[in-house]
Short mmCIF file of C-alpha atoms in Angstrom, two decimals:
data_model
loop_
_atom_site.label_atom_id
_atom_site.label_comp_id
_atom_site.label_asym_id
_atom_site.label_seq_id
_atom_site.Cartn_x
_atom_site.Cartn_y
_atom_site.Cartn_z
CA UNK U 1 -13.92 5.14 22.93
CA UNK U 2 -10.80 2.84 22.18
CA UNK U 3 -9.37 4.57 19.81
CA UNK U 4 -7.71 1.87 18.70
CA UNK U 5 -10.43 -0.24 17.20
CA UNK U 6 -12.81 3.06 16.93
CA UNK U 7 -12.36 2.56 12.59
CA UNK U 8 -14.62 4.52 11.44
CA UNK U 9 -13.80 7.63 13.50
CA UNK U 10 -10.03 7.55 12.59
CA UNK U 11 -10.78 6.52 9.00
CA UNK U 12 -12.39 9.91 8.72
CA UNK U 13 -9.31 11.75 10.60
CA UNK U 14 -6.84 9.53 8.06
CA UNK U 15 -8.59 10.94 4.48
CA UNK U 16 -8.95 14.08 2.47
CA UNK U 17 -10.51 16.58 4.77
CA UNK U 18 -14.33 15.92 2.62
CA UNK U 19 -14.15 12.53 3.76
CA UNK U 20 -15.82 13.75 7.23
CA UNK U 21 -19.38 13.15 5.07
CA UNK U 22 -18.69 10.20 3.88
CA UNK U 23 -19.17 6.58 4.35
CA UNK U 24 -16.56 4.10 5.52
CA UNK U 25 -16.56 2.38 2.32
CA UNK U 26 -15.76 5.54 0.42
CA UNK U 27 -12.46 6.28 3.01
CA UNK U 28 -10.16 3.71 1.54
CA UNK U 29 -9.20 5.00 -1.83
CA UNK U 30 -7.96 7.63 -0.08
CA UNK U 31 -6.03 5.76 2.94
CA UNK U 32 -4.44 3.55 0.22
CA UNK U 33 -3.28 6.86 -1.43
CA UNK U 34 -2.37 8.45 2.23
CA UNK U 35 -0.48 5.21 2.85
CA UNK U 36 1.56 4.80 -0.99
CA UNK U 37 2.84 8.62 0.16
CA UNK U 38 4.04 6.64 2.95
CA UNK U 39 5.78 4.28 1.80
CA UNK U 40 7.75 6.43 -0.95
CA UNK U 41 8.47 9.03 1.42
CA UNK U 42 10.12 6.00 3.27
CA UNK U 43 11.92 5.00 0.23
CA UNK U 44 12.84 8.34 -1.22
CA UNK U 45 13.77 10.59 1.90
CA UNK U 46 14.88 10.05 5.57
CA UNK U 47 11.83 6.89 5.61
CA UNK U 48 14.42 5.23 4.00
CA UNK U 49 17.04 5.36 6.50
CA UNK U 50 14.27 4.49 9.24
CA UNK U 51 13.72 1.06 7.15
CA UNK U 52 17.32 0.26 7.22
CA UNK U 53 17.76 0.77 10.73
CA UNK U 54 14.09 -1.18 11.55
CA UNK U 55 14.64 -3.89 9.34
CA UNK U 56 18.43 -4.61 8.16
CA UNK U 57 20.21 -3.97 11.96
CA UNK U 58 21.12 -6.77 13.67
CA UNK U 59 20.84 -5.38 17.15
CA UNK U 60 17.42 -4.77 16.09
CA UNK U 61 16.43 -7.68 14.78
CA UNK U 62 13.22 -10.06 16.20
CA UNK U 63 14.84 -12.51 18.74
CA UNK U 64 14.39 -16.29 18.36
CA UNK U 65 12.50 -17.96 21.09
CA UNK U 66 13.12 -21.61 22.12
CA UNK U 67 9.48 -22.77 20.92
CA UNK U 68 10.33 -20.92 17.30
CA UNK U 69 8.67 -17.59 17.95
CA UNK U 70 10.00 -14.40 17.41
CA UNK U 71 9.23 -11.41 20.05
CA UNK U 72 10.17 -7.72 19.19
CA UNK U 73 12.60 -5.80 20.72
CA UNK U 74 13.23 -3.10 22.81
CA UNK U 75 14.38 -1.42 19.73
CA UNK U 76 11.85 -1.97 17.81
CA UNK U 77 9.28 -0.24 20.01
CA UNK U 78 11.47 3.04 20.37
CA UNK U 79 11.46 3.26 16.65
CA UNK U 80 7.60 2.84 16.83
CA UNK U 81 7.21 5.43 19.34
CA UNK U 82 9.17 8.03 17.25
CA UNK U 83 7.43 7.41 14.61
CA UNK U 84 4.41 8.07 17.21
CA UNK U 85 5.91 11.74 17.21
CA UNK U 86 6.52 12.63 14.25
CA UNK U 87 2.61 12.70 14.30
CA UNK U 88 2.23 10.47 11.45
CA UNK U 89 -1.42 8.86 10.95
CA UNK U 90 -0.58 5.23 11.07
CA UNK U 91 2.05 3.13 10.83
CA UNK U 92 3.03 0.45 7.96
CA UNK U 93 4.68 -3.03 9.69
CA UNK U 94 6.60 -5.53 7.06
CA UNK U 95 5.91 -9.38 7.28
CA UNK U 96 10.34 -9.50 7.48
CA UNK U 97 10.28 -12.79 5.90
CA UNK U 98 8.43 -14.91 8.86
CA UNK U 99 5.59 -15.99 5.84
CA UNK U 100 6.95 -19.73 6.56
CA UNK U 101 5.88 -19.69 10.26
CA UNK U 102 2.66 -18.30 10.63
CA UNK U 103 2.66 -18.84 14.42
CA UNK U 104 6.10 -16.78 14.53
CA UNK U 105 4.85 -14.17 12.55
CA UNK U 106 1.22 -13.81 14.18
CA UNK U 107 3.50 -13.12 17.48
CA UNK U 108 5.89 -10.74 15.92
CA UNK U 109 3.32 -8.64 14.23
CA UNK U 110 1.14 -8.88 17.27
CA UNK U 111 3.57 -7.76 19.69
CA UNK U 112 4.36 -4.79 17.34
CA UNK U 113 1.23 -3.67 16.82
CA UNK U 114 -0.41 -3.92 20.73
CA UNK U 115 2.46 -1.45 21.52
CA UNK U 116 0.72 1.61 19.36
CA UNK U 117 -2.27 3.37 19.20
CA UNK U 118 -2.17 3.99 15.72
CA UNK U 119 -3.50 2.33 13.15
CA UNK U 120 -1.71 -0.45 11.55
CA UNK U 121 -1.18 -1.84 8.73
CA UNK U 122 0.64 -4.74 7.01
CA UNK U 123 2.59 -4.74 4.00
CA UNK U 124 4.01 -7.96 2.16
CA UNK U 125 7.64 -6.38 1.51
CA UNK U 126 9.27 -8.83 -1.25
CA UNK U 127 12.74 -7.47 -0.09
CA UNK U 128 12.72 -9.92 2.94
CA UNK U 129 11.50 -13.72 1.81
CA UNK U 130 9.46 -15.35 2.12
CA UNK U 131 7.26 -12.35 2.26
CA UNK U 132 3.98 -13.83 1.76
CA UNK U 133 1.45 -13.69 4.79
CA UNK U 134 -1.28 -16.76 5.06
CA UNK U 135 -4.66 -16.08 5.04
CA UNK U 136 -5.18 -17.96 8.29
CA UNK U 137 -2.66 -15.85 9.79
CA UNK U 138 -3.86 -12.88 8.70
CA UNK U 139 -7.13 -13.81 10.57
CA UNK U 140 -5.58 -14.24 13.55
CA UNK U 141 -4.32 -11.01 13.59
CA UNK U 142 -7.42 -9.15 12.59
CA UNK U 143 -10.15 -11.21 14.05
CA UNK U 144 -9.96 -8.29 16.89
CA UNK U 145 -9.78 -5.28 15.07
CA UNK U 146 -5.61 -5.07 15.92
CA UNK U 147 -4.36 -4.86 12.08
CA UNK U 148 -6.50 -2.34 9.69
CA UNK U 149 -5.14 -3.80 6.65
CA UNK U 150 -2.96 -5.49 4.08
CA UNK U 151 -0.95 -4.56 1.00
CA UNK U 152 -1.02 -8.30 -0.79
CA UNK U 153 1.51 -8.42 -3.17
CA UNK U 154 1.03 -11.72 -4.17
CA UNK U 155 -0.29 -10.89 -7.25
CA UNK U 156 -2.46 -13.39 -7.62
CA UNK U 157 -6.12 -13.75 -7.18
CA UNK U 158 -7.71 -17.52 -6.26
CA UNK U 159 -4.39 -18.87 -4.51
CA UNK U 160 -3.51 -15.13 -3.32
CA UNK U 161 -5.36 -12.23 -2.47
CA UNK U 162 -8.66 -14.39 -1.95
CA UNK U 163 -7.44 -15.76 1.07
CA UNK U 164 -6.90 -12.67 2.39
CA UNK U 165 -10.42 -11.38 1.72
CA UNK U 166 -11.56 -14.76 3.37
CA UNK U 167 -10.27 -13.72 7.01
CA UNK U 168 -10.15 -9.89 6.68
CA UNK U 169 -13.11 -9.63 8.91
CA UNK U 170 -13.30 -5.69 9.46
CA UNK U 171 -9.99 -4.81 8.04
CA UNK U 172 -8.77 -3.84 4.05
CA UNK U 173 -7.52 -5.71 1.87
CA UNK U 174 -5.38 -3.44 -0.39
CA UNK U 175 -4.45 -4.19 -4.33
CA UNK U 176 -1.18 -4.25 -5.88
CA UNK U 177 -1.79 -6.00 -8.99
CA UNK U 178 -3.43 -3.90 -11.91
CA UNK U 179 -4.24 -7.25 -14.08
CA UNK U 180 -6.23 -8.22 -11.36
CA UNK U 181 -7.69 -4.88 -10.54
CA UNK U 182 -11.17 -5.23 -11.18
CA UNK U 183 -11.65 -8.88 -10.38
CA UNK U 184 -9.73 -8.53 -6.51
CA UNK U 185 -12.67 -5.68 -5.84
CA UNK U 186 -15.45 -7.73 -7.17
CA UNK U 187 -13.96 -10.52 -4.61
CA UNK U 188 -13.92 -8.03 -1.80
CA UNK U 189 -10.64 -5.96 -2.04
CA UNK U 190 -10.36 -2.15 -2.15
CA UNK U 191 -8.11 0.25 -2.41
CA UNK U 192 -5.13 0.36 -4.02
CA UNK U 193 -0.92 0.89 -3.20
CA UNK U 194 1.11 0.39 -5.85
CA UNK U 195 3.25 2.42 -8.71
CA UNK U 196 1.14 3.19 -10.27
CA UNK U 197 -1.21 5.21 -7.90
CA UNK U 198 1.99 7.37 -7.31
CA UNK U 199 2.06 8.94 -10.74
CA UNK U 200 -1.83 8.23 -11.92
CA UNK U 201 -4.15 9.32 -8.54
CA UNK U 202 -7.13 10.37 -10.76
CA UNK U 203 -7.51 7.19 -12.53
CA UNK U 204 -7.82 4.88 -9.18
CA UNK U 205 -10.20 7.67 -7.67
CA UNK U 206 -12.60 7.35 -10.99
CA UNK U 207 -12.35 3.51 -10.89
CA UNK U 208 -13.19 3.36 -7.18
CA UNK U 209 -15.93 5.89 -7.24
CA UNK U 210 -17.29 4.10 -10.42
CA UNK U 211 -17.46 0.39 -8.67
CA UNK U 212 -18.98 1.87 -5.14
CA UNK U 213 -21.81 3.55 -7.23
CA UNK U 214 -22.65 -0.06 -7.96
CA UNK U 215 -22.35 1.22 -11.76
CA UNK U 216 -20.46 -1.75 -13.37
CA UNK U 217 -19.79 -0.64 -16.84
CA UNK U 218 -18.34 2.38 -15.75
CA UNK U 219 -16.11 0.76 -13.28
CA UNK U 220 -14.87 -1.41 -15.77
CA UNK U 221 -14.38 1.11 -18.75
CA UNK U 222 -12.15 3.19 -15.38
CA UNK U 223 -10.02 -0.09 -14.75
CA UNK U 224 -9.21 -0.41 -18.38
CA UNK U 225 -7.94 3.37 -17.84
CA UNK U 226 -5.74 1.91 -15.26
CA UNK U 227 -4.04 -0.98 -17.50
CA UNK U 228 -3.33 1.67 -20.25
CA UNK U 229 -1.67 3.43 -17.11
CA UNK U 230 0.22 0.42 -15.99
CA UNK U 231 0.92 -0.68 -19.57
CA UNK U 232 2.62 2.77 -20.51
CA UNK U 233 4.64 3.12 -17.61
CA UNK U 234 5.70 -0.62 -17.72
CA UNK U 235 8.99 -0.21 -19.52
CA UNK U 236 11.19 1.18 -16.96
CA UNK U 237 8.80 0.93 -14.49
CA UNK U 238 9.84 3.00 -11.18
CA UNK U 239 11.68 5.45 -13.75
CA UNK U 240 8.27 6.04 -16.29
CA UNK U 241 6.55 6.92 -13.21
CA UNK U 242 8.99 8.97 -11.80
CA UNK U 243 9.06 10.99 -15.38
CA UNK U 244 5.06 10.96 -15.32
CA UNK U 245 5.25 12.73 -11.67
CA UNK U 246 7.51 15.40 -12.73
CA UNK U 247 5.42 15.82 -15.88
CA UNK U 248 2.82 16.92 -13.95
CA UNK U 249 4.56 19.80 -12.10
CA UNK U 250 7.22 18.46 -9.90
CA UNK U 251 10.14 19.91 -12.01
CA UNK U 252 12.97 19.34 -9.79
CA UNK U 253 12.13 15.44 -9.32
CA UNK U 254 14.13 13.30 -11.88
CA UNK U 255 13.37 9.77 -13.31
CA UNK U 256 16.69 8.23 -11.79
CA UNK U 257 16.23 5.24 -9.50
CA UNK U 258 18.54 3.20 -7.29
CA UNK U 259 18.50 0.26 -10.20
CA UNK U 260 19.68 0.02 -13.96
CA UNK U 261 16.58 1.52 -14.93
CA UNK U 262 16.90 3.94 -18.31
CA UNK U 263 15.15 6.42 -20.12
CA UNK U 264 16.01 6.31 -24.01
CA UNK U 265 14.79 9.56 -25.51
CA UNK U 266 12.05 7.32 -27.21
CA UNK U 267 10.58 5.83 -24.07
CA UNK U 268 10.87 9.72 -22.62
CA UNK U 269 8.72 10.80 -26.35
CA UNK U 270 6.37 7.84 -25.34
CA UNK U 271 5.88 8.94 -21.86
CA UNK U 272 5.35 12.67 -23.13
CA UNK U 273 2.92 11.63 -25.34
CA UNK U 274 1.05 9.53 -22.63
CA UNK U 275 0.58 12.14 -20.48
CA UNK U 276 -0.75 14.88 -23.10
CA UNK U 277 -3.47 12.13 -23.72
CA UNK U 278 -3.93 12.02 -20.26
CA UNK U 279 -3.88 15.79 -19.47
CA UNK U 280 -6.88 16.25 -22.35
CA UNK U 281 -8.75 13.55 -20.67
CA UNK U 282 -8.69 14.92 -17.17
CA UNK U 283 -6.56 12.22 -15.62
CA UNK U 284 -3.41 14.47 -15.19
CA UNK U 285 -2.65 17.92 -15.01
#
């Protein structure tokens, strides 16, 4: 079998190691999880400097074709095949600001992905605008089972992340919003990457478990969990999380980020007191 387009077999290999008995429909909580550890091991350790060198180099930048296309580069496929060793799962390819020129991007993203055997995924990085992927494109590019999924980080839900779910044919859609939470799955979105999944695992878990049951109430009683989540950890953002992770047993990880983020002993009382609530309702340790 192609393993290649062979999802449900690899969506099994990708999740926790009970997700052998379960259903497809259960796996993608946990790839969205599997895939956030991916991204801020990127960000926070050597990822980072992988990034830089796939993204900001200028020798390895997508080449300009006379018709207005972009193809990869030579470059860009050696960084794809160490990543191959490393023996990572799958692989997490940026839109690099091509959301203008949907045949360009289609190309670039194409040519990038045909080159691996590993899943791939998309992932609407604001750093490099315009970021935003069309829904037609993103059709074109799963219509044969080449892309697995999306982060949309468009935040929005009718001129956004509906498109998406529109043309996703067999792939994910994968949430970044927590306003929109609830209403993106109802729509056909599931899963979640964001922030907030970083520092609050067990709340996305119950909320996703809750909808899938088909139990509505409960779903939606879990994704108000997730906006007192998002709502305590909005002031300071990366920094609250970062302070919730190391809450929960990671004592040598600190709150700083790369920004102007800060901690004021209040906000750090506010965040302590968050997570004993949290701790005596299961959702933390």
């Amino acid at each position: 079998m192609d393993k290649k387009h062979s999802h449900k077999t690899i969506l099994r290999e990708l999740a926790w190691g009970q997700l052998r008995s379960h259903k497809a429909r259960n796996c993608v909580m946990s790839i969205a999880v599997m895939l956030t550890a991916m991204l801020l091991s990127f960000v926070f350790t050597a990822g980072f400097s992988f990034l830089t060198t796939m993204e900001n180099s200028v020798q390895a930048s997508p080449g300009p074709m006379e018709d207005g296309g972009v193809i990869g580069t030579e470059e860009h496929f050696e960084e794809i095949k160490k990543m191959e060793q490393t023996g990572v799962d799958g692989i997490v390819l940026t839109t690099k600001g091509m959301g203008d020129n949907d045949e360009a991007l289609v190309e670039y993203i194409r040519e990038l992905a045909s080159s691996t055997t590993l899943p791939t995924f998309l992932y609407e990085f604001p750093g490099f605008q315009p970021h935003i992927m069309s829904g037609k494109a993103y059709g074109e590019l799963t219509k044969d089972g080449l892309i697995w999924g999306i982060k949309d980080t468009t935040c929005k839900l009718e001129d956004g992340i509906q498109h998406k779910i529109d043309n996703k044919n067999d792939s994910t859609i994968i949430q970044a919003n927590m306003p929109f939470l609830f209403d993106s799955y109802v729509a056909g979105a599931r899963g979640v990457m964001a922030t907030p999944t970083s520092c609050g695992g067990a709340f996305f878990q119950r909320f996703h478990e809750a909808f899938v049951s088909g139990d509505m109430a409960l779903a939606e009683q879990r994704y108000n969990e997730i906006i007192l989540l998002d709502n305590a950890i909005d002031s300071g953002f990366c920094a609250s999380a970062k302070e919730l992770i190391r809450l929960q047993g990671i004592e040598n990880f600190n709150w700083y980020t790369r920004g102007s983020h800060h901690l004021s002993p209040a906000r750090l009382r506010s965040i302590k007191a968050f997570h004993s609530w949290c701790v005596a309702n299961g959702l933390m340790k």
